[in-house]
């Protein structure tokens, strides 16, 4: 299985990583820590070596305490640290109404980093993302802090999530950015305009929600009963009646291709991301061991030119550029 590289950092990762968010945040009530640890370790046993978490991926346990995603990741890999690449993020807190509180001030970054290092049980974070652009802090100031942290050995490289070209170029000029993490899937292609920029600057693209929050798996529709307020998929446009109708042709094609190749629709969707660019690294997430295996095996699936042409024609005809979500 051919590894992919996090830009100019030279850090190699598995072609598919694991998005850990759903273990404690946005996909129902948080899992008990020991169950989350077990799932993470089972992913490692399957072959995953690239794990993505964040300081704000938290949830409320039944006893009222806070479930910290980073703690589960730290406990799962405390004895395997040299064998995994861990990415985490700073600069975001969630308000009760799900809105984002942004804070990328230098002092705040350092406080968050100290907390993340403790929770992750490590001395160094491999990839440290600015989780969202803070309009009150210049990109050059954030990049300057990242340069200091790299020199101090506290992080190996850095990235930016949900970034645009202007901000990326300004930050990169101060301290080279190794990866961006933006939404990308068959249903979310608006960031393709960044491809030439990433190629010019040698930056990897870590794709979150590569299955459109599960919509491309073929397992959910507008009748799916998600887990109430704790599941952020409730109300996402791809799960409305209109959204499901618009995706019908694409879902039918995915199912047809899956049957032809002895695969699943989710595997076709992930293989499509991998085939798009050699620097794209999808990080699907799941709580289910069988889904972790299914996603992992997508890295071995190859789509030929005819397959990708059929998919592209369907996407162009359907104009899938408006689906989004949290």
mmCIF file of C-alpha atoms in Angstrom:
data_model
loop_
_atom_site.group_PDB
_atom_site.id
_atom_site.type_symbol
_atom_site.label_atom_id
_atom_site.label_comp_id
_atom_site.label_asym_id
_atom_site.label_seq_id
_atom_site.Cartn_x
_atom_site.Cartn_y
_atom_site.Cartn_z
ATOM 1 C CA UNK A 1 0.000 0.000 0.000
ATOM 2 C CA UNK A 2 1.704 3.173 -1.216
ATOM 3 C CA UNK A 3 2.172 5.859 1.424
ATOM 4 C CA UNK A 4 1.422 9.538 0.885
ATOM 5 C CA UNK A 5 3.518 12.485 2.034
ATOM 6 C CA UNK A 6 2.590 15.518 4.123
ATOM 7 C CA UNK A 7 4.044 18.111 1.791
ATOM 8 C CA UNK A 8 7.533 19.451 2.333
ATOM 9 C CA UNK A 9 7.733 17.930 5.818
ATOM 10 C CA UNK A 10 8.488 14.574 4.239
ATOM 11 C CA UNK A 11 6.331 12.819 6.853
ATOM 12 C CA UNK A 12 4.823 9.690 5.314
ATOM 13 C CA UNK A 13 1.316 8.536 6.159
ATOM 14 C CA UNK A 14 -1.009 5.755 5.133
ATOM 15 C CA UNK A 15 -3.157 6.641 2.093
ATOM 16 C CA UNK A 16 -6.271 6.595 4.258
ATOM 17 C CA UNK A 17 -6.267 8.044 7.751
ATOM 18 C CA UNK A 18 -8.818 7.825 10.518
ATOM 19 C CA UNK A 19 -10.906 10.829 11.465
ATOM 20 C CA UNK A 20 -11.416 10.330 15.196
ATOM 21 C CA UNK A 21 -14.002 13.072 15.793
ATOM 22 C CA UNK A 22 -17.067 10.851 15.830
ATOM 23 C CA UNK A 23 -15.853 8.830 18.797
ATOM 24 C CA UNK A 24 -16.678 11.703 21.151
ATOM 25 C CA UNK A 25 -18.235 14.494 19.118
ATOM 26 C CA UNK A 26 -20.974 15.201 16.557
ATOM 27 C CA UNK A 27 -21.989 11.567 15.942
ATOM 28 C CA UNK A 28 -24.206 10.882 18.928
ATOM 29 C CA UNK A 29 -23.291 10.584 22.576
ATOM 30 C CA UNK A 30 -19.563 10.092 23.214
ATOM 31 C CA UNK A 31 -18.336 6.549 23.549
ATOM 32 C CA UNK A 32 -16.912 5.436 26.900
ATOM 33 C CA UNK A 33 -13.168 6.040 26.786
ATOM 34 C CA UNK A 34 -12.198 2.387 26.955
ATOM 35 C CA UNK A 35 -14.489 1.608 24.019
ATOM 36 C CA UNK A 36 -13.044 4.492 22.007
ATOM 37 C CA UNK A 37 -9.539 3.234 22.817
ATOM 38 C CA UNK A 38 -10.493 -0.259 21.691
ATOM 39 C CA UNK A 39 -11.802 1.057 18.367
ATOM 40 C CA UNK A 40 -8.642 3.099 17.793
ATOM 41 C CA UNK A 41 -6.440 0.121 18.520
ATOM 42 C CA UNK A 42 -8.503 -2.075 16.206
ATOM 43 C CA UNK A 43 -7.925 0.518 13.476
ATOM 44 C CA UNK A 44 -4.192 0.268 14.133
ATOM 45 C CA UNK A 45 -4.392 -3.512 13.806
ATOM 46 C CA UNK A 46 -6.072 -3.090 10.414
ATOM 47 C CA UNK A 47 -3.174 -0.931 9.229
ATOM 48 C CA UNK A 48 -4.193 2.665 9.924
ATOM 49 C CA UNK A 49 -1.228 4.783 11.003
ATOM 50 C CA UNK A 50 -2.546 8.341 10.525
ATOM 51 C CA UNK A 51 -4.985 9.568 13.173
ATOM 52 C CA UNK A 52 -6.746 12.935 13.203
ATOM 53 C CA UNK A 53 -8.152 14.528 16.354
ATOM 54 C CA UNK A 54 -8.677 18.042 17.765
ATOM 55 C CA UNK A 55 -8.825 19.835 21.080
ATOM 56 C CA UNK A 56 -12.493 20.719 20.532
ATOM 57 C CA UNK A 57 -13.716 17.200 19.694
ATOM 58 C CA UNK A 58 -15.463 16.836 23.028
ATOM 59 C CA UNK A 59 -18.775 15.519 24.287
ATOM 60 C CA UNK A 60 -20.640 15.187 27.552
ATOM 61 C CA UNK A 61 -20.597 11.798 29.252
ATOM 62 C CA UNK A 62 -23.712 10.440 30.995
ATOM 63 C CA UNK A 63 -22.218 11.428 34.363
ATOM 64 C CA UNK A 64 -21.765 15.024 33.216
ATOM 65 C CA UNK A 65 -17.999 14.891 32.747
ATOM 66 C CA UNK A 66 -16.311 15.878 29.489
ATOM 67 C CA UNK A 67 -15.135 13.270 27.016
ATOM 68 C CA UNK A 68 -11.906 14.425 25.381
ATOM 69 C CA UNK A 69 -11.083 12.898 22.008
ATOM 70 C CA UNK A 70 -7.385 13.601 22.470
ATOM 71 C CA UNK A 71 -7.334 11.584 25.687
ATOM 72 C CA UNK A 72 -8.677 8.499 23.913
ATOM 73 C CA UNK A 73 -6.102 8.883 21.133
ATOM 74 C CA UNK A 74 -3.313 9.406 23.648
ATOM 75 C CA UNK A 75 -4.246 6.349 25.677
ATOM 76 C CA UNK A 76 -4.692 4.151 22.594
ATOM 77 C CA UNK A 77 -1.195 4.862 21.263
ATOM 78 C CA UNK A 78 0.856 5.604 24.361
ATOM 79 C CA UNK A 79 2.896 2.456 23.743
ATOM 80 C CA UNK A 80 2.915 2.797 19.961
ATOM 81 C CA UNK A 81 3.777 6.454 19.584
ATOM 82 C CA UNK A 82 6.712 6.001 17.198
ATOM 83 C CA UNK A 83 4.517 3.934 14.852
ATOM 84 C CA UNK A 84 1.712 6.452 14.293
ATOM 85 C CA UNK A 85 1.329 9.959 12.920
ATOM 86 C CA UNK A 86 -1.013 12.080 15.023
ATOM 87 C CA UNK A 87 -2.639 15.298 13.887
ATOM 88 C CA UNK A 88 -4.527 17.597 16.218
ATOM 89 C CA UNK A 89 -5.877 21.145 16.013
ATOM 90 C CA UNK A 90 -6.057 24.411 17.929
ATOM 91 C CA UNK A 91 -8.095 27.589 17.824
ATOM 92 C CA UNK A 92 -11.714 26.466 18.116
ATOM 93 C CA UNK A 93 -14.217 26.020 20.911
ATOM 94 C CA UNK A 94 -17.859 25.069 20.478
ATOM 95 C CA UNK A 95 -20.555 27.302 21.898
ATOM 96 C CA UNK A 96 -23.776 25.684 23.222
ATOM 97 C CA UNK A 97 -25.550 26.625 19.973
ATOM 98 C CA UNK A 98 -22.814 24.805 17.960
ATOM 99 C CA UNK A 99 -21.315 28.052 16.690
ATOM 100 C CA UNK A 100 -17.540 28.274 16.706
ATOM 101 C CA UNK A 101 -15.533 30.462 19.067
ATOM 102 C CA UNK A 102 -12.260 31.241 17.298
ATOM 103 C CA UNK A 103 -9.015 32.088 19.090
ATOM 104 C CA UNK A 104 -5.611 31.869 17.419
ATOM 105 C CA UNK A 105 -3.810 34.390 19.588
ATOM 106 C CA UNK A 106 -0.207 33.286 20.251
ATOM 107 C CA UNK A 107 -0.712 32.848 24.007
ATOM 108 C CA UNK A 108 -3.860 30.804 23.393
ATOM 109 C CA UNK A 109 -2.058 28.570 20.913
ATOM 110 C CA UNK A 110 0.644 27.774 23.447
ATOM 111 C CA UNK A 111 -1.892 27.006 26.185
ATOM 112 C CA UNK A 112 -3.804 24.702 23.875
ATOM 113 C CA UNK A 113 -0.640 22.991 22.740
ATOM 114 C CA UNK A 114 0.422 22.283 26.317
ATOM 115 C CA UNK A 115 -3.000 20.784 27.035
ATOM 116 C CA UNK A 116 -2.970 18.683 23.856
ATOM 117 C CA UNK A 117 0.498 17.314 24.563
ATOM 118 C CA UNK A 118 -0.657 16.121 27.983
ATOM 119 C CA UNK A 119 -3.867 14.565 26.706
ATOM 120 C CA UNK A 120 -2.068 12.864 23.825
ATOM 121 C CA UNK A 121 0.679 11.590 26.149
ATOM 122 C CA UNK A 122 3.412 12.802 23.823
ATOM 123 C CA UNK A 123 6.261 15.303 23.657
ATOM 124 C CA UNK A 124 5.712 16.220 20.017
ATOM 125 C CA UNK A 125 2.689 16.566 17.753
ATOM 126 C CA UNK A 126 3.335 15.421 14.201
ATOM 127 C CA UNK A 127 0.879 17.739 12.425
ATOM 128 C CA UNK A 128 -0.635 20.737 14.194
ATOM 129 C CA UNK A 129 -3.513 22.470 12.430
ATOM 130 C CA UNK A 130 -5.044 25.857 12.871
ATOM 131 C CA UNK A 131 -8.597 24.530 13.047
ATOM 132 C CA UNK A 132 -10.255 27.599 11.550
ATOM 133 C CA UNK A 133 -9.049 31.006 10.388
ATOM 134 C CA UNK A 134 -9.328 33.604 13.145
ATOM 135 C CA UNK A 135 -10.215 36.946 11.487
ATOM 136 C CA UNK A 136 -8.679 38.807 14.417
ATOM 137 C CA UNK A 137 -5.183 37.318 14.029
ATOM 138 C CA UNK A 138 -3.039 37.763 10.920
ATOM 139 C CA UNK A 139 -1.833 34.594 9.177
ATOM 140 C CA UNK A 140 1.762 35.827 9.491
ATOM 141 C CA UNK A 141 1.393 35.961 13.276
ATOM 142 C CA UNK A 142 0.020 32.419 13.462
ATOM 143 C CA UNK A 143 2.739 31.151 11.115
ATOM 144 C CA UNK A 144 5.403 32.823 13.241
ATOM 145 C CA UNK A 145 4.204 30.874 16.281
ATOM 146 C CA UNK A 146 4.261 27.654 14.248
ATOM 147 C CA UNK A 147 7.848 28.335 13.183
ATOM 148 C CA UNK A 148 8.819 28.778 16.832
ATOM 149 C CA UNK A 149 7.068 25.552 17.853
ATOM 150 C CA UNK A 150 8.831 23.609 15.116
ATOM 151 C CA UNK A 151 12.218 25.016 16.192
ATOM 152 C CA UNK A 152 11.421 24.063 19.792
ATOM 153 C CA UNK A 153 10.596 20.491 18.723
ATOM 154 C CA UNK A 154 7.028 20.672 20.055
ATOM 155 C CA UNK A 155 5.487 20.067 16.630
ATOM 156 C CA UNK A 156 6.958 18.509 13.489
ATOM 157 C CA UNK A 157 4.903 20.418 10.930
ATOM 158 C CA UNK A 158 1.744 22.464 10.673
ATOM 159 C CA UNK A 159 -1.370 22.888 8.595
ATOM 160 C CA UNK A 160 -4.552 24.907 8.244
ATOM 161 C CA UNK A 161 -8.137 23.638 8.119
ATOM 162 C CA UNK A 162 -10.826 25.262 5.964
ATOM 163 C CA UNK A 163 -8.302 27.604 4.394
ATOM 164 C CA UNK A 164 -8.522 29.801 1.310
ATOM 165 C CA UNK A 165 -5.749 30.654 -1.150
ATOM 166 C CA UNK A 166 -5.004 34.174 0.106
ATOM 167 C CA UNK A 167 -4.602 33.130 3.744
ATOM 168 C CA UNK A 168 -2.620 30.029 2.771
ATOM 169 C CA UNK A 169 -0.108 31.972 0.695
ATOM 170 C CA UNK A 170 0.439 34.582 3.395
ATOM 171 C CA UNK A 171 0.974 31.956 6.093
ATOM 172 C CA UNK A 172 3.168 29.744 3.904
ATOM 173 C CA UNK A 173 5.499 32.651 3.138
ATOM 174 C CA UNK A 174 6.399 32.850 6.842
ATOM 175 C CA UNK A 175 6.482 29.153 7.749
ATOM 176 C CA UNK A 176 5.908 26.458 5.101
ATOM 177 C CA UNK A 177 2.524 24.782 5.459
ATOM 178 C CA UNK A 178 2.681 20.997 5.072
ATOM 179 C CA UNK A 179 -1.023 20.207 4.766
ATOM 180 C CA UNK A 180 -4.439 21.730 4.507
ATOM 181 C CA UNK A 181 -7.519 19.985 5.825
ATOM 182 C CA UNK A 182 -10.654 20.974 3.942
ATOM 183 C CA UNK A 183 -13.905 19.236 3.178
ATOM 184 C CA UNK A 184 -13.711 17.146 0.000
ATOM 185 C CA UNK A 185 -15.885 14.462 -1.527
ATOM 186 C CA UNK A 186 -17.946 13.802 -4.639
ATOM 187 C CA UNK A 187 -20.570 16.052 -3.083
ATOM 188 C CA UNK A 188 -18.172 18.805 -2.028
ATOM 189 C CA UNK A 189 -15.715 19.817 -4.738
ATOM 190 C CA UNK A 190 -15.501 23.581 -4.393
ATOM 191 C CA UNK A 191 -11.946 23.414 -3.023
ATOM 192 C CA UNK A 192 -10.626 21.887 -6.249
ATOM 193 C CA UNK A 193 -9.663 25.449 -7.165
ATOM 194 C CA UNK A 194 -6.838 25.030 -4.629
ATOM 195 C CA UNK A 195 -5.236 22.092 -6.459
ATOM 196 C CA UNK A 196 -2.831 24.245 -8.537
ATOM 197 C CA UNK A 197 -1.817 26.194 -5.427
ATOM 198 C CA UNK A 198 -1.090 23.014 -3.469
ATOM 199 C CA UNK A 199 0.985 21.649 -6.329
ATOM 200 C CA UNK A 200 2.928 24.895 -6.622
ATOM 201 C CA UNK A 201 3.695 25.059 -2.888
ATOM 202 C CA UNK A 202 4.065 21.278 -2.265
ATOM 203 C CA UNK A 203 1.242 21.011 0.254
ATOM 204 C CA UNK A 204 -0.834 17.899 1.001
ATOM 205 C CA UNK A 205 -4.641 17.956 1.066
ATOM 206 C CA UNK A 206 -6.155 15.990 3.931
ATOM 207 C CA UNK A 207 -9.794 15.507 2.973
ATOM 208 C CA UNK A 208 -12.319 15.480 5.791
ATOM 209 C CA UNK A 209 -15.857 14.147 5.261
ATOM 210 C CA UNK A 210 -14.760 12.214 2.124
ATOM 211 C CA UNK A 211 -18.026 10.260 2.336
ATOM 212 C CA UNK A 212 -20.134 13.430 2.715
ATOM 213 C CA UNK A 213 -20.848 12.630 6.365
ATOM 214 C CA UNK A 214 -21.865 9.102 5.400
ATOM 215 C CA UNK A 215 -24.205 10.038 2.549
ATOM 216 C CA UNK A 216 -21.956 8.355 -0.050
ATOM 217 C CA UNK A 217 -21.973 5.062 1.839
ATOM 218 C CA UNK A 218 -25.521 4.346 0.707
ATOM 219 C CA UNK A 219 -26.442 3.464 4.286
ATOM 220 C CA UNK A 220 -28.512 6.542 5.142
ATOM 221 C CA UNK A 221 -31.339 8.578 3.647
ATOM 222 C CA UNK A 222 -33.901 11.204 4.625
ATOM 223 C CA UNK A 223 -35.677 8.666 6.855
ATOM 224 C CA UNK A 224 -32.600 7.854 8.948
ATOM 225 C CA UNK A 225 -33.093 8.604 12.638
ATOM 226 C CA UNK A 226 -29.790 10.032 13.814
ATOM 227 C CA UNK A 227 -29.001 10.331 17.504
ATOM 228 C CA UNK A 228 -30.835 13.550 18.259
ATOM 229 C CA UNK A 229 -29.110 16.773 19.248
ATOM 230 C CA UNK A 230 -25.736 15.078 19.770
ATOM 231 C CA UNK A 231 -25.544 14.001 16.111
ATOM 232 C CA UNK A 232 -24.631 16.894 13.837
ATOM 233 C CA UNK A 233 -25.856 15.081 10.719
ATOM 234 C CA UNK A 234 -29.426 15.952 11.629
ATOM 235 C CA UNK A 235 -30.551 18.589 9.160
ATOM 236 C CA UNK A 236 -27.534 18.408 6.833
ATOM 237 C CA UNK A 237 -28.619 19.176 3.238
ATOM 238 C CA UNK A 238 -27.601 15.781 1.876
ATOM 239 C CA UNK A 239 -30.129 14.152 4.224
ATOM 240 C CA UNK A 240 -33.110 16.287 3.283
ATOM 241 C CA UNK A 241 -35.689 14.903 0.873
ATOM 242 C CA UNK A 242 -34.434 17.280 -1.830
ATOM 243 C CA UNK A 243 -30.827 16.316 -1.200
ATOM 244 C CA UNK A 244 -31.528 12.602 -1.449
ATOM 245 C CA UNK A 245 -33.451 13.130 -4.686
ATOM 246 C CA UNK A 246 -30.615 15.164 -6.205
ATOM 247 C CA UNK A 247 -28.110 12.441 -5.311
ATOM 248 C CA UNK A 248 -30.185 9.592 -6.739
ATOM 249 C CA UNK A 249 -28.269 9.307 -10.023
ATOM 250 C CA UNK A 250 -24.918 9.402 -8.240
ATOM 251 C CA UNK A 251 -25.983 6.835 -5.659
ATOM 252 C CA UNK A 252 -27.185 4.549 -8.452
ATOM 253 C CA UNK A 253 -23.859 4.854 -10.266
ATOM 254 C CA UNK A 254 -21.885 4.135 -7.104
ATOM 255 C CA UNK A 255 -23.939 1.026 -6.491
ATOM 256 C CA UNK A 256 -23.440 -0.107 -10.097
ATOM 257 C CA UNK A 257 -19.679 0.395 -9.924
ATOM 258 C CA UNK A 258 -19.527 -1.333 -6.545
ATOM 259 C CA UNK A 259 -21.294 -4.384 -7.940
ATOM 260 C CA UNK A 260 -18.948 -4.479 -10.930
ATOM 261 C CA UNK A 261 -15.861 -4.400 -8.719
ATOM 262 C CA UNK A 262 -17.045 -6.478 -5.778
ATOM 263 C CA UNK A 263 -16.820 -3.428 -3.546
ATOM 264 C CA UNK A 264 -19.150 -1.084 -1.672
ATOM 265 C CA UNK A 265 -20.337 2.415 -2.616
ATOM 266 C CA UNK A 266 -18.203 3.874 0.193
ATOM 267 C CA UNK A 267 -15.112 2.158 -1.164
ATOM 268 C CA UNK A 268 -15.787 3.537 -4.636
ATOM 269 C CA UNK A 269 -16.165 7.055 -3.188
ATOM 270 C CA UNK A 270 -12.888 6.790 -1.265
ATOM 271 C CA UNK A 271 -11.027 5.256 -4.217
ATOM 272 C CA UNK A 272 -12.227 8.200 -6.308
ATOM 273 C CA UNK A 273 -10.644 10.666 -3.854
ATOM 274 C CA UNK A 274 -7.378 8.725 -3.867
ATOM 275 C CA UNK A 275 -7.340 8.608 -7.670
ATOM 276 C CA UNK A 276 -7.935 12.352 -8.002
ATOM 277 C CA UNK A 277 -4.516 13.551 -6.799
ATOM 278 C CA UNK A 278 -1.476 11.798 -5.249
ATOM 279 C CA UNK A 279 -1.420 14.325 -2.405
ATOM 280 C CA UNK A 280 -5.057 13.789 -1.362
ATOM 281 C CA UNK A 281 -5.436 11.858 1.894
ATOM 282 C CA UNK A 282 -9.010 11.030 2.926
ATOM 283 C CA UNK A 283 -9.744 10.602 6.634
ATOM 284 C CA UNK A 284 -13.157 8.937 6.969
ATOM 285 C CA UNK A 285 -14.347 8.230 10.483
ATOM 286 C CA UNK A 286 -16.493 5.545 12.043
ATOM 287 C CA UNK A 287 -17.302 3.918 15.356
ATOM 288 C CA UNK A 288 -17.975 0.537 13.763
ATOM 289 C CA UNK A 289 -15.139 -1.992 13.309
ATOM 290 C CA UNK A 290 -16.706 -3.383 10.141
ATOM 291 C CA UNK A 291 -16.874 0.118 8.646
ATOM 292 C CA UNK A 292 -13.245 0.805 9.619
ATOM 293 C CA UNK A 293 -12.225 -2.307 7.698
ATOM 294 C CA UNK A 294 -14.398 -1.419 4.727
ATOM 295 C CA UNK A 295 -12.890 2.059 4.493
ATOM 296 C CA UNK A 296 -9.350 0.777 4.925
ATOM 297 C CA UNK A 297 -9.695 -1.723 2.082
ATOM 298 C CA UNK A 298 -10.676 1.098 -0.273
ATOM 299 C CA UNK A 299 -6.970 1.955 -0.534
ATOM 300 C CA UNK A 300 -6.463 -1.286 -2.482
ATOM 301 C CA UNK A 301 -9.263 -0.548 -4.947
ATOM 302 C CA UNK A 302 -8.283 0.845 -8.337
ATOM 303 C CA UNK A 303 -10.569 2.823 -10.622
ATOM 304 C CA UNK A 304 -9.671 2.889 -14.304
ATOM 305 C CA UNK A 305 -10.081 5.830 -16.673
ATOM 306 C CA UNK A 306 -13.513 4.673 -17.778
ATOM 307 C CA UNK A 307 -14.700 4.487 -14.169
ATOM 308 C CA UNK A 308 -13.522 7.996 -13.349
ATOM 309 C CA UNK A 309 -14.988 9.363 -16.583
ATOM 310 C CA UNK A 310 -18.395 7.896 -15.746
ATOM 311 C CA UNK A 311 -18.252 9.395 -12.274
ATOM 312 C CA UNK A 312 -17.147 12.785 -13.567
ATOM 313 C CA UNK A 313 -19.935 12.875 -16.134
ATOM 314 C CA UNK A 314 -22.476 12.146 -13.422
ATOM 315 C CA UNK A 315 -21.059 14.811 -11.136
ATOM 316 C CA UNK A 316 -21.005 17.394 -13.914
ATOM 317 C CA UNK A 317 -24.573 16.632 -14.857
ATOM 318 C CA UNK A 318 -25.771 16.791 -11.247
ATOM 319 C CA UNK A 319 -23.787 19.950 -10.375
ATOM 320 C CA UNK A 320 -22.741 18.683 -6.948
ATOM 321 C CA UNK A 321 -21.047 21.719 -5.515
ATOM 322 C CA UNK A 322 -23.473 22.863 -2.831
ATOM 323 C CA UNK A 323 -23.641 20.080 -0.269
ATOM 324 C CA UNK A 324 -22.094 20.962 3.040
ATOM 325 C CA UNK A 325 -22.459 20.481 6.755
ATOM 326 C CA UNK A 326 -20.611 20.884 10.022
#
